[in-house]
Tab-separated table of C-alpha atoms in Angstrom:
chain	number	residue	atom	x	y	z
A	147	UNK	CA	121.338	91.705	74.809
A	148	UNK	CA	122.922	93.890	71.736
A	149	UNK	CA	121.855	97.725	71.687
A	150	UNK	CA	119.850	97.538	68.741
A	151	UNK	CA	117.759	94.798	70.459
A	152	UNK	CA	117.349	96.684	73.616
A	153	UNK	CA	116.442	100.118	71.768
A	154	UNK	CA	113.336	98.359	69.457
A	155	UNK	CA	112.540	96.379	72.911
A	156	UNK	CA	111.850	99.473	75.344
A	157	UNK	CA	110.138	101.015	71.864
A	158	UNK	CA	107.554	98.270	71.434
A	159	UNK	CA	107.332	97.654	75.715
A	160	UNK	CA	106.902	101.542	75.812
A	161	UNK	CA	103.999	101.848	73.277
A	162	UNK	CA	102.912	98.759	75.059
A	163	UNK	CA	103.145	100.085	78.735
A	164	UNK	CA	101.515	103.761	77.716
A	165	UNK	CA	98.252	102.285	76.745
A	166	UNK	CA	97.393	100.257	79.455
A	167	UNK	CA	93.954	100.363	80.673
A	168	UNK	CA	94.621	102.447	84.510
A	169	UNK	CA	96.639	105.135	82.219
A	170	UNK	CA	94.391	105.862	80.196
A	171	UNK	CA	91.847	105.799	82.659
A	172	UNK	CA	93.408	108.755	84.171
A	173	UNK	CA	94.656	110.539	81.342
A	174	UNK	CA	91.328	110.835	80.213
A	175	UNK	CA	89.988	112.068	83.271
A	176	UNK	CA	91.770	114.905	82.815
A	177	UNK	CA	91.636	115.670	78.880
A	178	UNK	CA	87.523	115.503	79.885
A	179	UNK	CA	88.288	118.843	81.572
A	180	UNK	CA	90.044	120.727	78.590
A	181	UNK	CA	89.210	118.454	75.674
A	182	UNK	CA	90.918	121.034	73.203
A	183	UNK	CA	93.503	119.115	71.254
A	184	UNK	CA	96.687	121.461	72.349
A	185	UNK	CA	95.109	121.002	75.773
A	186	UNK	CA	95.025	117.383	75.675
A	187	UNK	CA	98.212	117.338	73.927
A	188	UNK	CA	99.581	118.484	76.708
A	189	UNK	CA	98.417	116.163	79.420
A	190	UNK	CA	99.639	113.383	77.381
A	191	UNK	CA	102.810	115.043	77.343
A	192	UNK	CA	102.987	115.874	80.974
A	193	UNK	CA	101.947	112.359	82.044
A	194	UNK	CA	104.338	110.792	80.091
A	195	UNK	CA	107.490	113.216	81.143
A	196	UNK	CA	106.361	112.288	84.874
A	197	UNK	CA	106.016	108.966	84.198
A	198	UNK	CA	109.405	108.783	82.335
A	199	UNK	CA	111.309	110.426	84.774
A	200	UNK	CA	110.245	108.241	87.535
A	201	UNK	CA	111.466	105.354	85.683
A	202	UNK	CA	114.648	106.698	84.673
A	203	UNK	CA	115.109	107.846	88.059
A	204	UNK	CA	114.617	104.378	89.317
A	205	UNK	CA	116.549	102.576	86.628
A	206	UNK	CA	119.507	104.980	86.996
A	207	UNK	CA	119.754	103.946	90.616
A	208	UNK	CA	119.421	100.036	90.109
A	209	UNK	CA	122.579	100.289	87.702
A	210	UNK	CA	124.076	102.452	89.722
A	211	UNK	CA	123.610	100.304	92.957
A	212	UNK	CA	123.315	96.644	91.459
A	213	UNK	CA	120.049	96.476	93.224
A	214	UNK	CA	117.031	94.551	92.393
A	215	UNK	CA	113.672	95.806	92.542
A	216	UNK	CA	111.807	94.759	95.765
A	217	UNK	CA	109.178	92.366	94.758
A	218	UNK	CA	107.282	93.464	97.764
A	219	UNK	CA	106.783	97.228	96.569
A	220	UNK	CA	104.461	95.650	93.458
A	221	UNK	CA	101.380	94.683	95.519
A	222	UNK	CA	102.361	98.496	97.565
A	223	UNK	CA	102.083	100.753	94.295
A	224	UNK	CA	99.169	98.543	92.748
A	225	UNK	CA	97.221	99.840	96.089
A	226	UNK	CA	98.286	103.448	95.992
A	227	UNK	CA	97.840	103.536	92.219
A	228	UNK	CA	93.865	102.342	92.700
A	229	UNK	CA	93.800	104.911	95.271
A	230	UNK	CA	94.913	107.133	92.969
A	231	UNK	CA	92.481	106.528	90.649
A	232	UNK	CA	89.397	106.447	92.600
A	233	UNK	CA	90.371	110.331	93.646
A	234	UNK	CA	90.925	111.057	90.033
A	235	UNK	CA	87.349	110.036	89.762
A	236	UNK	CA	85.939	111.862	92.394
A	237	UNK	CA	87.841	115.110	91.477
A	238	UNK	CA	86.680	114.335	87.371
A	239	UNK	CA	83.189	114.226	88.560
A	240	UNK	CA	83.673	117.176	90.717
A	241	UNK	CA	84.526	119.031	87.617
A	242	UNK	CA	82.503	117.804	85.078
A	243	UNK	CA	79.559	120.432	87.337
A	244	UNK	CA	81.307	122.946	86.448
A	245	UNK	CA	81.188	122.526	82.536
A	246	UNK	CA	78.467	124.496	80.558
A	247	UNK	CA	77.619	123.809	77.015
A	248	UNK	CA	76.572	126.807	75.169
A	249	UNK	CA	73.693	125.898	72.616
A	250	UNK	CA	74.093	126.330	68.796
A	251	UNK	CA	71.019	128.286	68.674
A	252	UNK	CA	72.534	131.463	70.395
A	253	UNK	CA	75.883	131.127	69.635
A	254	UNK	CA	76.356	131.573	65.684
A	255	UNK	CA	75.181	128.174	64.977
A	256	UNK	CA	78.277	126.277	66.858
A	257	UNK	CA	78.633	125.053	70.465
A	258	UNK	CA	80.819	126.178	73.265
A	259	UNK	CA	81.856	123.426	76.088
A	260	UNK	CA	83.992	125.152	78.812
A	261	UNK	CA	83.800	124.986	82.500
A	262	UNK	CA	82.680	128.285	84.590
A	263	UNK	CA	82.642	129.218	88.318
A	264	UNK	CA	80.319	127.707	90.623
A	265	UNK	CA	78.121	131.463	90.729
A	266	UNK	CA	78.856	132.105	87.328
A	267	UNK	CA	77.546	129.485	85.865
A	268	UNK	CA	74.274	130.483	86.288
A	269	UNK	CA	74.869	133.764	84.094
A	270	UNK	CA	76.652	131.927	81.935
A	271	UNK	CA	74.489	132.963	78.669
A	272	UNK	CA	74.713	136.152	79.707
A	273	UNK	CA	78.187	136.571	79.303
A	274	UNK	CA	79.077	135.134	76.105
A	275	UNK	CA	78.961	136.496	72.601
A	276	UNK	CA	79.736	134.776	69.917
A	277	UNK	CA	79.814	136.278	66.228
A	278	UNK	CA	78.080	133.423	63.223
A	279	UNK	CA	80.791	133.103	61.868
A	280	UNK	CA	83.257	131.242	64.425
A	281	UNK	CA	83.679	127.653	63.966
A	282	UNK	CA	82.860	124.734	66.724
A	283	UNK	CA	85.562	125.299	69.375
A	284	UNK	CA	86.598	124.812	72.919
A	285	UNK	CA	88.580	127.910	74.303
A	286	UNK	CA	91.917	127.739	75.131
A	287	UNK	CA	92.414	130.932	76.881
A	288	UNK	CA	90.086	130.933	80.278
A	289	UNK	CA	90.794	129.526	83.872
A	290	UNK	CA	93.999	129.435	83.209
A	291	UNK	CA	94.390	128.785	87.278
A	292	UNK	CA	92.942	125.730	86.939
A	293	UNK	CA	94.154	125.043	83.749
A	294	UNK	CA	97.561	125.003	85.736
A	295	UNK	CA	96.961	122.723	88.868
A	296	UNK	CA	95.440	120.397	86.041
A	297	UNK	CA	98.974	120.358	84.346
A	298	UNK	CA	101.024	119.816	87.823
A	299	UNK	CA	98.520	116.921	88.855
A	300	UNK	CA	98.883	114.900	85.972
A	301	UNK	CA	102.682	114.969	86.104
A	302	UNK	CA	102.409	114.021	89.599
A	303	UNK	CA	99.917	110.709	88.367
A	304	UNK	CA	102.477	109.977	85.594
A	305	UNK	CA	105.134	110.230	88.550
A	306	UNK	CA	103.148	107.532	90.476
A	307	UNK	CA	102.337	105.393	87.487
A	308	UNK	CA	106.133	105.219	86.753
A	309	UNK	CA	106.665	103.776	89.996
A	310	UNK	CA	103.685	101.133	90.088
A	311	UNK	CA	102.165	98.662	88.226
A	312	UNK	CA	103.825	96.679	85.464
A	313	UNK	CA	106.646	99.549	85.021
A	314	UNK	CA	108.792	97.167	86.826
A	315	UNK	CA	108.116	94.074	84.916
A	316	UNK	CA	108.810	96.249	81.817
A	317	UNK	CA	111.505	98.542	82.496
A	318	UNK	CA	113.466	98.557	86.473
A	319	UNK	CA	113.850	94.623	86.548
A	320	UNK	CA	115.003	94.247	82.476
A	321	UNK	CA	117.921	96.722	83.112
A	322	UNK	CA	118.982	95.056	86.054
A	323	UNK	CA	119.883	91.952	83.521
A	324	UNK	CA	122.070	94.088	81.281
A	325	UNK	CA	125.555	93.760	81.931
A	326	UNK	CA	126.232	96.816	80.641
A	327	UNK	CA	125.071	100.133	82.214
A	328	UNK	CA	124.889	102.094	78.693
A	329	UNK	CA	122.298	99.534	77.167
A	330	UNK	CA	120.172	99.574	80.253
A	331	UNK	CA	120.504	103.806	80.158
A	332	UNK	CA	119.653	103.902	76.263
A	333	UNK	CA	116.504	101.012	77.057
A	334	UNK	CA	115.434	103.523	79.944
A	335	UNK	CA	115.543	106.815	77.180
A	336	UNK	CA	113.796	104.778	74.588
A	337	UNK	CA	110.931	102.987	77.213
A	338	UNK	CA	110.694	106.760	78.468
A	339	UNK	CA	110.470	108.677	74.786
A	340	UNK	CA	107.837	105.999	73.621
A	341	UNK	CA	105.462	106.281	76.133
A	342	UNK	CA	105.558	110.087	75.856
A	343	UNK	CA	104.794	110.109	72.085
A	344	UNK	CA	102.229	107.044	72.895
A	345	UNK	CA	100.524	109.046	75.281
A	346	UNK	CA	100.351	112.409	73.705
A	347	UNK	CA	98.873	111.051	71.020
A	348	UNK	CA	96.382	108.943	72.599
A	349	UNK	CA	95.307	112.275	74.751
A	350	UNK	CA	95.204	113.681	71.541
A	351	UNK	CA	92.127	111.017	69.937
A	352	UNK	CA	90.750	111.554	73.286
A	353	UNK	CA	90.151	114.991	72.768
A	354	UNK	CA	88.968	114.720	69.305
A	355	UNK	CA	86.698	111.804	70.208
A	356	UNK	CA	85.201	114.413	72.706
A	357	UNK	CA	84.805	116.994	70.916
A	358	UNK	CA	83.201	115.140	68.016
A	359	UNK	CA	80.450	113.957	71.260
A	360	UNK	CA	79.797	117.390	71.767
């Protein structure tokens, strides 16, 4: 396989990969929580840098080695990935009670989505003032502790992702067939840098698609 046909390859098996149904399953899951667009953005980003990196990781050792990818570890990481995503679930649905939506009405004729503490959220019209003239908006500046074990966990699911599913159909066993180590690094950096930008901006639509809901 020439260069140039391994580069637009891992491009168009990249885009390909990103969007598959169980990733975007849990990307969204977590773009729910901050559904701001430099939020969401951002998981996309993470997601696919974790996801990347775990295939890169894994390729670079399979040229390295002349191994071949167990066949066995497929039906393994298909289990642990549906595991993963049933305690995405749970945890979205565990944090979807903590988001409040402000009303237009007392709120200069706009509404506010953003999650609050268990006893705050009570109070939570109590402690927000907002002037007429501020536009429809989620903020980006509050639970920013959250915010931050949000960021770290979806790196983590891209890092599990990367290591299941069909990422071995479409990336660890091609490289194996390259008979020269460059190629299969350059398909690995292109498969890697196209789901990134394919996930990012999927995360991003996501977030615009709730915040149009809203």
């Amino acid at each position: 396989m020439s260069p140039a046909v391994a580069l637009a390859t891992a491009f168009l098996l990249g885009l390909a990969h990103a969007i598959e149904v169980d990733h975007m399953i849990a990307v969204t899951a977590f773009v729910s929580t901050r559904p701001a667009l430099r939020s969401a953005a951002g998981f996309g980003l993470r997601w696919g840098l974790g996801h990347s990196i775990a295939v890169f990781v894994a390729g670079g050792i399979l040229l390295a080695t002349g191994l071949r990818w167990p066949s066995s570890y497929d039906a393994l990481g298909e289990v642990l990935v549906g595991v993963l995503l049933v305690v995405i679930g749970a945890w979205a649905v565990w944090r979807a009670r903590k988001l409040h939506l402000h009303s237009p009405e007392g709120h200069g004729d706009h509404a506010h989505l953003h999650a609050h503490r268990a006893a705050a959220a009570a109070h939570a019209h109590q402690h927000h003032d907002h002037p007429a003239h501020v536009p429809a908006h989620f903020p980006e500046g509050h639970h920013h502790h959250d915010h931050d074990h949000a960021k770290h966990g979806i790196t983590a699911v891209g890092l599990m992702h990367g290591l299941a599913g069909t990422s071995a159909v479409v990336a660890l066993v091609p490289v194996t067939l390259m008979s020269q180590w460059y190629v299969g690094l350059g398909y690995l950096v292109a498969f890697g840098l196209k789901t990134i930008i394919a996930m990012t901006a999927y995360a991003r639509v996501a977030a615009a698609a709730f915040r149009k809901a809203s």
